Amino acid sequence: MDRLEVNLKKPSIIPPKKVASAPPKPGDFCTFKPLFSDTEEERLILDAIAWPQTPPLPSPLLLNQTSDPAHSTFTILPGKGGGKRQIGDQLKVMIRMNDFNGNPKKSGGDVLIARLHNRKLAAGVAGQVVDHLDGSYSAVFTLLWEGSAQVEVTLVHPSEAVTALRRLNREHPNRVIFKNNFRSGSISETTTCNVCLPQTKQTQCNFTDLRTGDPWFCYKPKNLSCDAKINHTKIGYMRVLTADEKKLFQGKVNMKVSIRPSGPASVTVLPKTRGQPRLDEGIEKSGHAGYYYKDVWRSLGGTKVHQFDNASAISQCLRGKMVHLYGDSTIRQWYEYLNVTLPDAKTVNLNSPMQAGPYMMWDQANQILITFRVHSLPLRISALPTSKESYIANNLDTLVGGTNTVVVFGICAHFSTFPIGLYIRRLQSIRKAVVRLLNREPGTLVVIKTGTLTYLHISNVEDNSNWFSIQANRLLKAMFKGLNVHLVDAWDMVTAHNLPHNIHPKRPIIKNMVDVLLSYVSDKTEASCAFNMAKLWCFLFLVLPLSTPHLMGPYS
C-alpha cells in the first residue's frame, strides 16, 4: 500500500473548538495522522489494509491492456479424493486474470469477490480471495451443505481502477459537498465545510472535537461568529473522474462483472462420513464467518445463531435490556426492524430529524429500552442540527454499562471518500472509549457491524467504493482484535446471499443480522444466569453450612 495514504501529518495539539483559525498551509488541507500507541500497533494496522501496488495510468489510457473479466477465467482444482467431495472438505479455485487482448496480467491489485452457492437450497458462503501478485488469485471455500455447490467469481474493479480510486481520495477528499448554516437573529449565512477544507484566504472555523480529536472545519461566515452554526447538510458531489478513468468503471464491461469458468463451475457434495473431523476444525483457516442454508445464517466457529421469528421471542431475549445503536443508516435499519417487530414498544418523541435521530423506543411490560443515534461528521445527510451532533466515543463515555447494557455500532460508508488515515483516527477514538467502557463494566455486551458491498454504477462509484469497504473491514477487525467484543460480519452476509448487493440490505438479510445480534444477547444472558446459579449453589452447599452449624447434620 502507498504509505503516504496513511502516514498523514497532524498537529500534535488539538486546537480549541468553535474558534476562527488561519487557513492551513498549501497542500495540508487533508493531513490528519493516525495516533498509533507503538510501532507494533502501526505495523498490524498497516498490514491489515495493505494493498498491492497498482499500475500508473498512461495518457491516453489503453483499455485493451487492463483487466478484462470476459477474457479471464477461474478453475476448480482437483480435490484430495479425486472427484468425490464431502461436507467439510476444502474447495480451492484458481483465478487467472487476462487483459482485453487475452494476454495474462503480470501484477495483482484487482478487486475480486467469490461465492459458493445453491439457489434451490438458498445456501451460500463467501470465499476468501488471495492475491498472488502475478495476475493469479485463489479462493478457498469449506463445503458446508450436501448437494450441488456453484462457484461464482466477480471482478468488482480492475487494478487500474484502484489506481484511479486512490487518486480520488488523495487529490479530492473534499468531493462530497457539505454546507453548514449559521444563524443569529434575522441574519443567516451558509458556508462550505468539510474534514478536508482547501486553503483559501478566507478564515476557517475549527470545530475539532475537544475529547476525541475528530476534525471538522467550515469557512467562517462574513457577518457571524463560528458559535452561530446551527445545522449540517450534504448538498451534492463533485465529479472528478477523468474521461480516461471513466472507462475503468463500466457496468457489464469491467465493473461488477462475473468471470467465466474454464471447466465445470460446480461440484457435488456428499454427506460427511463417519470418523471425519468435525466441521468446525478447519473453519479458522477458511476465514468464513458463516453461511446461509435455507435462507438462514449459520455462524461458524462462534455463537450459534438462534431464530427470533416473532415479537415474543425477541421480547424474551431483550427483557430488562438497554440496547444502544450507533452508526449510519445501515444500523438505523436494525432499529427500524426492531421497531416493527416489537409492537409493544412505544416510540418516544424526541423531536429528532428523520434520518439522524436520536430515536428511542420503550417497552414498559418487558422493560426494554432501544435507542439509535447517528455517528457524527462527516455525514452525508439531508439535515443534522448542530445540537444533535455527537461522536460515538463521547456517547460511550456517558454510558454506565453493565450486564443489561448492549452497545452496537457500525461506521464505514461515510468515510469512503477520504484517505484511510481519517477512518483509522475515528476507529482509534472509538476503540479507546470501548476499552474504558469494558474496564468500568466488563459485563457490557459490545457488538460491531462491518461495512457491506453496494450496488455500483458510474454515477455512484466515486462516492461508495467497494474497494474502500474491503480495506475498512480489514481495518475494523484488526483495530478491535483482542477486545471482548463481538462481530456481525455484514460483508460476508451480503456477499453470500442471493439478493443483489445494496448498501441498504433487504429485509431477509437484515433479519439474519438482527438474529446474530440477539443470539449474542441470549448467550450472554444464559452465561450470566449460569454463573449466578453456580454462585448460588456454591453458597448453599459450601458457605452456608460452615456459617450456620446448627443446620449441619450429625455426620458433619
Coordinates of C-alpha atoms in Angstrom, one line a residue:
M1 CA 0.0 0.0 0.0
D2 CA 1.1 3.6 -0.6
R3 CA 2.1 4.5 2.9
L4 CA 1.6 8.2 2.0
E5 CA -2.1 7.4 2.2
V6 CA -1.9 6.5 5.8
N7 CA 1.1 8.4 7.3
L8 CA -0.6 11.8 7.1
K9 CA 0.6 14.8 9.1
K10 CA -1.4 16.2 12.0
P11 CA -0.6 18.8 14.6
S12 CA 0.1 17.2 18.0
I13 CA -2.0 19.7 19.8
I14 CA -5.8 19.8 19.2
P15 CA -7.0 23.4 18.7
P16 CA -9.9 24.7 20.7
K17 CA -13.4 24.1 19.4
K18 CA -15.5 26.7 17.6
V19 CA -12.8 29.3 17.0
A20 CA -11.6 31.0 13.9
S21 CA -8.2 29.9 12.7
A22 CA -5.8 30.8 9.9
P23 CA -6.1 28.7 6.8
P24 CA -3.9 25.7 6.5
K25 CA -0.6 25.8 4.6
P26 CA -0.7 24.8 0.9
G27 CA -1.1 21.1 0.4
D28 CA -2.0 20.5 4.0
F29 CA -5.8 20.6 3.8
C30 CA -6.2 16.9 4.5
T31 CA -3.4 16.0 6.8
F32 CA -4.7 14.0 9.8
K33 CA -2.3 11.5 11.1
P34 CA -3.3 8.3 12.9
L35 CA -2.1 8.2 16.5
F36 CA -0.5 4.8 17.0
S37 CA 0.4 3.8 20.5
D38 CA 3.5 2.0 19.4
T39 CA 5.3 0.7 16.3
E40 CA 3.7 -2.8 16.7
E41 CA 0.2 -1.4 16.5
E42 CA 1.2 0.6 13.5
R43 CA 2.6 -2.4 11.8
L44 CA -0.5 -4.5 12.5
I45 CA -2.9 -1.8 11.2
L46 CA -0.9 -1.1 8.1
D47 CA -0.5 -4.8 7.3
A48 CA -4.3 -5.3 7.6
I49 CA -5.0 -2.7 5.0
A50 CA -2.1 -3.3 2.7
W51 CA -3.0 -3.4 -1.0
P52 CA -0.7 -4.3 -3.9
Q53 CA 0.8 -1.5 -5.9
T54 CA -1.4 -0.9 -8.9
P55 CA -0.1 0.4 -12.3
P56 CA 0.0 4.1 -13.1
L57 CA -2.5 5.1 -15.8
P58 CA -1.0 6.2 -19.1
S59 CA -2.5 9.0 -21.1
P60 CA -4.3 8.2 -23.2
L61 CA -5.5 5.1 -21.4
L62 CA -5.4 1.9 -23.5
L63 CA -8.3 -0.2 -22.2
N64 CA -7.1 -3.3 -24.0
Q65 CA -4.2 -3.6 -21.6
T66 CA -6.4 -3.5 -18.5
S67 CA -8.1 -6.4 -16.7
D68 CA -11.0 -7.9 -18.6
P69 CA -13.4 -10.3 -16.9
A70 CA -14.6 -11.6 -20.3
H71 CA -11.1 -12.9 -21.1
S72 CA -10.3 -14.1 -17.5
T73 CA -11.2 -17.5 -16.1
F74 CA -11.5 -19.5 -12.9
T75 CA -10.7 -23.2 -12.5
I76 CA -11.9 -25.6 -9.7
L77 CA -8.8 -27.5 -8.6
P78 CA -9.0 -31.3 -8.1
G79 CA -9.7 -32.5 -4.5
K80 CA -7.6 -34.9 -2.5
G81 CA -10.1 -37.7 -3.0
G82 CA -10.3 -37.2 -6.8
G83 CA -13.8 -36.4 -7.9
K84 CA -15.5 -37.1 -4.6
R85 CA -16.3 -34.1 -2.4
Q86 CA -17.7 -34.3 1.1
I87 CA -19.1 -31.9 3.6
G88 CA -16.2 -30.4 5.5
D89 CA -13.7 -30.7 2.6
Q90 CA -11.9 -27.6 1.3
L91 CA -12.6 -26.4 -2.3
K92 CA -9.9 -24.4 -3.9
V93 CA -10.4 -22.2 -7.0
M94 CA -7.7 -20.6 -9.1
I95 CA -8.4 -17.4 -10.9
R96 CA -6.4 -16.2 -13.9
M97 CA -6.8 -12.5 -14.9
N98 CA -6.2 -11.5 -18.5
D99 CA -6.5 -8.2 -20.4
F100 CA -8.8 -7.3 -23.3
N101 CA -6.3 -8.8 -25.7
G102 CA -6.3 -12.1 -23.8
N103 CA -2.8 -11.7 -22.5
P104 CA -2.1 -12.7 -18.9
K105 CA -1.8 -9.9 -16.4
K106 CA 1.6 -9.8 -14.7
S107 CA 0.6 -8.0 -11.5
G108 CA -2.1 -8.1 -8.8
G109 CA -4.4 -5.5 -7.2
D110 CA -7.7 -6.4 -8.9
V111 CA -10.7 -6.3 -6.6
L112 CA -12.4 -9.8 -6.7
I113 CA -15.1 -11.4 -4.7
A114 CA -16.1 -15.1 -4.7
R115 CA -19.1 -17.0 -3.6
L116 CA -20.2 -20.7 -3.4
H117 CA -24.0 -21.1 -3.6
N118 CA -27.0 -23.3 -4.3
R119 CA -30.1 -21.3 -5.2
K120 CA -32.6 -24.2 -4.6
L121 CA -31.3 -24.7 -1.1
A122 CA -31.0 -20.9 -0.5
A123 CA -27.4 -21.7 0.5
G124 CA -24.3 -19.6 0.1
V125 CA -20.9 -18.8 1.6
A126 CA -18.4 -16.1 0.8
G127 CA -14.9 -17.1 -0.3
Q128 CA -11.6 -15.6 0.9
V129 CA -9.7 -14.3 -2.1
V130 CA -5.8 -14.4 -2.0
D131 CA -3.8 -12.2 -4.4
H132 CA -0.6 -13.9 -5.6
L133 CA 0.6 -10.6 -7.1
D134 CA 1.3 -12.1 -10.5
G135 CA -2.1 -11.8 -12.1
S136 CA -3.4 -15.0 -10.5
Y137 CA -5.6 -15.4 -7.4
S138 CA -7.1 -18.2 -5.4
A139 CA -10.3 -18.5 -3.5
V140 CA -10.9 -21.2 -0.8
F141 CA -14.3 -22.5 0.5
T142 CA -15.3 -25.1 3.0
L143 CA -18.1 -27.3 1.6
L144 CA -20.9 -26.8 4.0
W145 CA -24.0 -28.5 2.6
E146 CA -25.0 -31.6 0.8
G147 CA -25.8 -31.4 -2.9
S148 CA -24.7 -29.0 -5.7
A149 CA -22.3 -26.1 -4.9
Q150 CA -21.9 -23.5 -7.7
V151 CA -18.8 -21.3 -7.8
E152 CA -19.2 -17.6 -8.7
V153 CA -16.3 -15.2 -9.1
T154 CA -16.8 -11.5 -9.8
L155 CA -14.4 -8.7 -10.8
V156 CA -15.5 -5.7 -8.8
H157 CA -12.8 -3.4 -10.0
P158 CA -9.7 -3.9 -12.2
S159 CA -6.4 -3.0 -10.6
E160 CA -6.2 0.1 -12.8
A161 CA -9.5 1.3 -11.3
V162 CA -7.9 1.1 -7.9
T163 CA -5.2 3.4 -9.1
A164 CA -8.0 5.9 -10.0
L165 CA -9.8 5.5 -6.7
R166 CA -6.5 6.1 -4.8
R167 CA -6.0 9.3 -6.8
L168 CA -9.5 10.5 -5.9
N169 CA -9.0 10.0 -2.2
R170 CA -5.6 11.6 -2.3
E171 CA -6.4 14.6 -4.5
H172 CA -10.1 15.2 -4.0
P173 CA -11.1 14.1 -0.4
N174 CA -13.5 17.1 -0.4
R175 CA -15.5 15.8 -3.4
V176 CA -18.7 15.5 -1.2
I177 CA -20.1 19.0 -0.9
F178 CA -21.1 19.8 2.7
K179 CA -22.7 23.1 3.7
N180 CA -23.4 24.3 7.3
N181 CA -25.8 27.0 8.2
F182 CA -25.0 29.8 10.7
R183 CA -27.8 32.0 12.2
S184 CA -28.1 34.7 14.7
G185 CA -31.4 36.5 15.0
S186 CA -32.5 37.5 11.5
I187 CA -29.0 37.1 10.0
S188 CA -28.3 33.7 8.3
E189 CA -25.3 32.6 6.3
T190 CA -24.2 29.3 4.7
T191 CA -20.6 28.3 4.2
T192 CA -18.8 25.2 2.8
C193 CA -17.5 22.8 5.4
N194 CA -15.5 19.5 5.4
V195 CA -13.0 17.4 7.2
C196 CA -10.7 18.4 4.4
L197 CA -11.2 22.0 3.6
P198 CA -9.0 23.5 0.8
Q199 CA -6.9 26.6 1.5
T200 CA -8.3 30.0 0.6
K201 CA -7.7 33.5 2.0
Q202 CA -10.9 33.0 4.0
T203 CA -10.6 32.4 7.7
Q204 CA -11.8 29.0 8.9
C205 CA -13.9 27.9 11.9
N206 CA -12.3 24.9 13.7
F207 CA -14.9 22.5 15.1
T208 CA -12.4 19.8 16.1
D209 CA -13.9 17.8 19.0
L210 CA -12.0 18.5 22.2
R211 CA -12.4 15.0 23.6
T212 CA -11.9 12.8 20.6
G213 CA -9.8 15.0 18.3
D214 CA -12.2 14.3 15.4
P215 CA -11.9 17.2 12.9
W216 CA -14.4 19.4 11.2
F217 CA -13.8 22.8 9.6
C218 CA -16.0 25.5 8.0
Y219 CA -15.2 28.7 6.2
K220 CA -16.1 31.4 8.6
P221 CA -19.3 33.4 7.8
K222 CA -18.7 37.0 6.8
N223 CA -21.0 38.6 9.4
L224 CA -21.4 35.8 12.1
S225 CA -19.2 34.1 14.6
C226 CA -18.3 30.4 14.5
D227 CA -20.6 29.8 17.5
A228 CA -23.6 30.6 15.3
K229 CA -23.5 27.2 13.5
I230 CA -27.0 25.6 13.7
N231 CA -27.0 22.7 11.2
H232 CA -25.2 20.5 8.7
T233 CA -26.3 19.2 5.3
K234 CA -24.9 17.4 2.2
I235 CA -25.5 19.4 -0.9
G236 CA -24.1 17.1 -3.6
Y237 CA -20.9 15.7 -5.2
M238 CA -18.1 16.9 -7.4
R239 CA -17.5 14.6 -10.3
V240 CA -13.7 14.4 -10.7
L241 CA -13.0 11.2 -12.7
T242 CA -11.3 11.9 -15.9
A243 CA -12.6 10.7 -19.2
D244 CA -10.0 8.0 -19.3
E245 CA -10.7 6.9 -15.8
K246 CA -14.4 6.5 -16.5
K247 CA -13.5 3.8 -19.0
L248 CA -12.5 1.7 -15.9
F249 CA -15.9 1.9 -14.3
Q250 CA -18.2 0.4 -16.9
G251 CA -21.1 -1.8 -15.9
K252 CA -21.3 -5.1 -17.8
V253 CA -17.7 -4.4 -19.1
N254 CA -15.2 -4.2 -16.2
M255 CA -17.2 -3.3 -13.0
K256 CA -19.1 -5.9 -11.0
V257 CA -18.9 -8.5 -13.9
S258 CA -18.8 -12.3 -13.5
I259 CA -15.7 -14.3 -14.6
R260 CA -16.4 -17.4 -16.6
P261 CA -15.2 -20.9 -15.6
S262 CA -12.6 -22.7 -17.7
G263 CA -14.3 -26.0 -16.9
P264 CA -17.0 -27.2 -14.5
A265 CA -18.4 -24.3 -12.3
S266 CA -19.9 -26.6 -9.7
V267 CA -19.2 -29.6 -7.6
T268 CA -21.5 -32.3 -6.0
V269 CA -21.0 -32.5 -2.2
L270 CA -21.6 -35.9 -0.5
P271 CA -22.6 -36.4 3.2
K272 CA -19.9 -36.4 5.8
T273 CA -18.5 -39.9 6.6
R274 CA -18.0 -41.5 10.0
G275 CA -14.7 -40.5 11.6
Q276 CA -14.3 -37.4 9.5
P277 CA -13.0 -34.4 11.5
R278 CA -15.6 -32.0 12.9
L279 CA -16.8 -29.4 10.5
D280 CA -15.5 -26.5 12.6
E281 CA -11.9 -27.8 12.9
G282 CA -10.9 -26.3 9.5
I283 CA -13.1 -23.2 9.6
E284 CA -10.5 -20.8 11.0
K285 CA -8.2 -21.4 8.0
S286 CA -11.0 -20.8 5.6
G287 CA -11.9 -17.4 7.2
H288 CA -15.6 -18.0 6.8
A289 CA -17.8 -16.0 9.3
G290 CA -20.8 -18.2 8.4
Y291 CA -23.0 -19.4 5.7
Y292 CA -26.7 -19.4 4.6
Y293 CA -28.8 -22.6 4.5
K294 CA -32.5 -22.4 3.6
D295 CA -32.0 -18.6 3.8
V296 CA -30.9 -18.8 7.5
W297 CA -27.5 -17.6 8.6
R298 CA -25.4 -20.2 10.4
S299 CA -22.4 -18.9 12.3
L300 CA -19.1 -20.8 12.1
G301 CA -16.6 -21.0 14.9
G302 CA -18.6 -18.9 17.3
T303 CA -22.0 -18.2 18.8
K304 CA -24.8 -20.4 17.5
V305 CA -27.4 -18.3 15.7
H306 CA -30.9 -18.7 17.0
Q307 CA -34.1 -17.8 15.1
F308 CA -36.1 -15.0 16.6
D309 CA -39.2 -15.2 14.4
N310 CA -41.8 -13.3 16.4
A311 CA -42.2 -10.5 18.9
S312 CA -42.5 -12.8 21.8
A313 CA -39.1 -14.4 21.1
I314 CA -37.4 -11.0 20.7
S315 CA -39.0 -9.6 23.8
Q316 CA -38.0 -12.6 25.9
C317 CA -34.4 -12.1 24.6
L318 CA -34.3 -8.4 25.3
R319 CA -36.2 -8.3 28.6
G320 CA -34.7 -5.9 31.0
K321 CA -32.1 -4.8 28.5
M322 CA -30.9 -1.3 27.3
V323 CA -29.8 -1.5 23.6
H324 CA -27.9 1.4 22.2
L325 CA -27.3 1.5 18.5
Y326 CA -24.8 4.0 17.0
G327 CA -23.7 4.5 13.4
D328 CA -25.0 5.1 9.9
S329 CA -28.2 4.3 8.0
T330 CA -27.3 0.6 7.9
I331 CA -27.5 0.5 11.7
R332 CA -30.7 2.6 11.6
Q333 CA -32.2 -0.3 9.6
W334 CA -31.7 -2.5 12.6
Y335 CA -33.6 0.0 14.8
E336 CA -36.4 0.2 12.2
Y337 CA -36.6 -3.6 12.1
L338 CA -36.9 -3.9 15.9
N339 CA -39.4 -1.0 15.9
V340 CA -41.7 -3.0 13.5
T341 CA -41.2 -6.4 15.1
L342 CA -41.8 -5.2 18.7
P343 CA -45.4 -4.0 18.7
D344 CA -45.4 -3.4 22.5
A345 CA -42.5 -0.9 22.2
K346 CA -43.7 2.7 22.0
T347 CA -41.7 5.3 20.2
V348 CA -40.6 8.2 22.4
N349 CA -40.9 11.5 20.5
L350 CA -37.6 13.3 20.8
N351 CA -38.4 15.8 18.1
S352 CA -35.5 14.4 16.1
P353 CA -34.8 14.8 12.3
M354 CA -36.0 11.7 10.3
Q355 CA -32.6 10.4 9.2
A356 CA -30.4 11.4 12.1
G357 CA -32.3 10.7 15.3
P358 CA -31.7 10.3 18.1
Y359 CA -34.6 7.7 18.3
M360 CA -35.9 5.9 21.3
M361 CA -38.5 3.2 21.9
W362 CA -39.6 1.8 25.3
D363 CA -41.4 -1.4 26.1
Q364 CA -42.9 -0.9 29.5
A365 CA -44.1 -4.5 30.1
N366 CA -40.7 -6.0 29.3
Q367 CA -38.6 -3.1 30.5
I368 CA -36.8 -2.8 27.1
L369 CA -35.1 0.4 26.1
I370 CA -33.7 0.7 22.5
T371 CA -32.1 3.9 21.2
F372 CA -30.4 4.9 17.9
R373 CA -28.0 7.8 17.3
V374 CA -26.3 8.6 14.0
H375 CA -22.5 8.9 14.1
S376 CA -21.2 12.4 13.8
L377 CA -19.5 14.3 11.0
P378 CA -18.6 13.6 8.2
L379 CA -22.1 12.6 7.4
R380 CA -24.0 12.6 4.1
I381 CA -27.4 13.6 5.4
S382 CA -30.2 16.0 4.4
A383 CA -30.1 17.8 7.7
L384 CA -28.4 17.4 11.1
P385 CA -28.9 20.1 13.7
T386 CA -25.7 21.1 15.4
S387 CA -27.4 20.2 18.8
K388 CA -27.7 16.6 17.6
E389 CA -24.0 16.1 16.6
S390 CA -22.5 13.5 18.9
Y391 CA -19.4 11.3 18.3
I392 CA -19.7 7.6 19.2
A393 CA -16.7 7.7 21.5
N394 CA -18.3 10.5 23.5
N395 CA -21.7 8.7 23.7
L396 CA -19.9 5.5 25.0
D397 CA -18.3 7.6 27.8
T398 CA -21.8 8.6 29.0
L399 CA -23.0 5.0 29.4
V400 CA -23.0 3.3 32.8
G401 CA -22.8 -0.1 31.2
G402 CA -23.3 -3.5 32.8
T403 CA -24.8 -6.9 32.1
N404 CA -28.1 -5.4 30.9
T405 CA -26.4 -3.0 28.5
V406 CA -25.9 -3.8 24.8
V407 CA -23.9 -1.5 22.6
V408 CA -23.9 -1.8 18.8
F409 CA -22.1 0.4 16.3
G410 CA -21.3 0.4 12.6
I411 CA -19.4 3.1 10.8
C412 CA -17.9 2.9 7.3
A413 CA -19.6 4.3 4.2
H414 CA -19.4 8.0 5.0
F415 CA -15.6 7.8 5.2
S416 CA -15.1 6.2 1.7
T417 CA -14.2 9.5 0.0
F418 CA -11.3 10.3 2.4
P419 CA -7.8 9.0 2.9
I420 CA -7.8 5.9 5.1
G421 CA -5.9 7.7 7.8
L422 CA -9.1 9.6 8.8
Y423 CA -11.0 6.4 9.3
I424 CA -8.1 5.0 11.4
R425 CA -8.3 8.0 13.6
R426 CA -12.1 7.6 14.1
L427 CA -11.8 3.9 15.0
Q428 CA -9.0 4.7 17.4
S429 CA -11.1 7.1 19.3
I430 CA -14.0 4.6 19.4
R431 CA -11.7 1.8 20.5
K432 CA -10.4 3.8 23.4
A433 CA -13.9 4.5 24.5
V434 CA -14.8 0.8 24.3
V435 CA -11.8 -0.1 26.4
R436 CA -12.9 2.5 29.0
L437 CA -16.4 1.1 29.0
L438 CA -15.3 -2.5 29.4
N439 CA -12.8 -1.6 32.1
R440 CA -15.5 0.0 34.3
E441 CA -18.3 -2.5 33.4
P442 CA -16.8 -5.8 31.9
G443 CA -20.3 -7.3 31.6
T444 CA -21.3 -4.8 28.9
L445 CA -22.0 -6.5 25.5
V446 CA -20.4 -4.7 22.6
V447 CA -21.3 -5.7 19.1
I448 CA -19.7 -4.3 15.9
K449 CA -21.2 -4.4 12.4
T450 CA -18.8 -4.3 9.4
G451 CA -19.4 -2.5 6.2
T452 CA -21.2 -4.1 3.2
L453 CA -21.0 -4.4 -0.6
T454 CA -23.1 -1.9 -2.5
Y455 CA -24.6 -1.6 -6.0
L456 CA -22.1 0.1 -8.3
H457 CA -22.8 2.4 -11.2
I458 CA -20.7 5.2 -12.8
S459 CA -23.0 7.7 -11.0
N460 CA -22.1 6.5 -7.5
V461 CA -18.7 4.8 -7.8
E462 CA -16.9 8.0 -6.7
D463 CA -18.9 8.1 -3.5
N464 CA -19.2 4.5 -2.3
S465 CA -16.2 2.4 -3.3
N466 CA -16.3 -1.4 -2.6
W467 CA -12.5 -1.2 -2.6
F468 CA -12.6 1.2 0.3
S469 CA -15.1 -1.0 2.1
I470 CA -12.8 -4.0 1.8
Q471 CA -9.9 -2.0 3.4
A472 CA -12.3 -0.6 6.1
N473 CA -13.5 -4.1 7.1
R474 CA -9.9 -5.4 7.4
L475 CA -9.0 -2.4 9.5
L476 CA -12.1 -2.7 11.7
K477 CA -11.3 -6.3 12.5
A478 CA -7.6 -5.5 13.2
M479 CA -8.4 -2.5 15.4
F480 CA -10.7 -4.4 17.7
K481 CA -8.9 -7.7 17.8
G482 CA -8.2 -8.9 21.3
L483 CA -11.0 -6.9 22.9
N484 CA -14.1 -8.6 24.4
V485 CA -16.3 -7.5 21.5
H486 CA -18.5 -9.5 19.0
L487 CA -18.7 -9.0 15.3
V488 CA -21.6 -9.1 12.8
D489 CA -19.8 -9.7 9.5
A490 CA -22.2 -7.8 7.3
W491 CA -19.8 -8.1 4.4
D492 CA -19.9 -11.9 4.3
M493 CA -23.7 -11.9 5.0
V494 CA -24.3 -9.7 1.9
T495 CA -21.8 -11.4 -0.3
A496 CA -23.1 -14.9 0.5
H497 CA -26.8 -14.1 -0.2
N498 CA -28.6 -14.4 -3.5
L499 CA -30.1 -10.9 -3.2
P500 CA -28.4 -8.1 -5.3
H501 CA -25.8 -6.1 -3.5
N502 CA -27.2 -3.0 -1.8
I503 CA -25.6 -0.6 0.7
H504 CA -29.0 -1.0 2.5
P505 CA -29.5 -4.8 2.5
K506 CA -33.1 -6.1 2.0
R507 CA -35.2 -7.3 4.9
P508 CA -34.2 -11.1 4.8
I509 CA -30.6 -10.1 5.3
I510 CA -31.4 -7.5 8.0
K511 CA -33.5 -10.2 9.8
N512 CA -30.5 -12.5 9.8
M513 CA -28.2 -9.7 11.1
V514 CA -30.5 -8.9 13.9
D515 CA -30.8 -12.6 14.8
V516 CA -27.0 -12.7 15.1
L517 CA -27.2 -9.7 17.5
L518 CA -30.0 -11.3 19.5
S519 CA -28.0 -14.6 19.7
Y520 CA -25.1 -12.7 21.3
V521 CA -27.5 -11.2 23.8
S522 CA -29.2 -14.5 24.5
D523 CA -25.8 -16.3 25.0
K524 CA -24.6 -13.5 27.3
T525 CA -27.8 -13.7 29.4
E526 CA -27.6 -17.5 29.7
A527 CA -23.9 -17.4 30.6
S528 CA -24.7 -14.8 33.3
C529 CA -27.5 -16.9 34.6
A530 CA -25.3 -20.0 34.7
F531 CA -22.6 -18.1 36.6
N532 CA -25.1 -16.7 39.1
M533 CA -26.6 -20.2 39.6
A534 CA -23.2 -21.6 40.2
K535 CA -22.5 -18.9 42.8
L536 CA -25.9 -19.8 44.5
W537 CA -25.1 -23.5 44.6
C538 CA -21.6 -22.7 46.0
F539 CA -23.2 -20.6 48.7
L540 CA -25.8 -23.2 49.6
F541 CA -23.5 -26.2 49.8
L542 CA -20.2 -24.7 50.9
V543 CA -20.5 -21.3 52.6
L544 CA -23.9 -21.6 54.3
P545 CA -23.2 -24.9 56.2
L546 CA -19.9 -23.5 57.5
S547 CA -21.5 -20.3 58.7
T548 CA -24.6 -22.0 60.3
P549 CA -23.5 -25.0 62.3
H550 CA -27.0 -25.7 63.7
L551 CA -28.1 -26.6 60.1
M552 CA -25.4 -29.3 59.8
G553 CA -26.4 -32.9 60.2
P554 CA -25.0 -35.3 62.8
Y555 CA -22.3 -36.6 60.5
S556 CA -20.9 -33.2 59.6

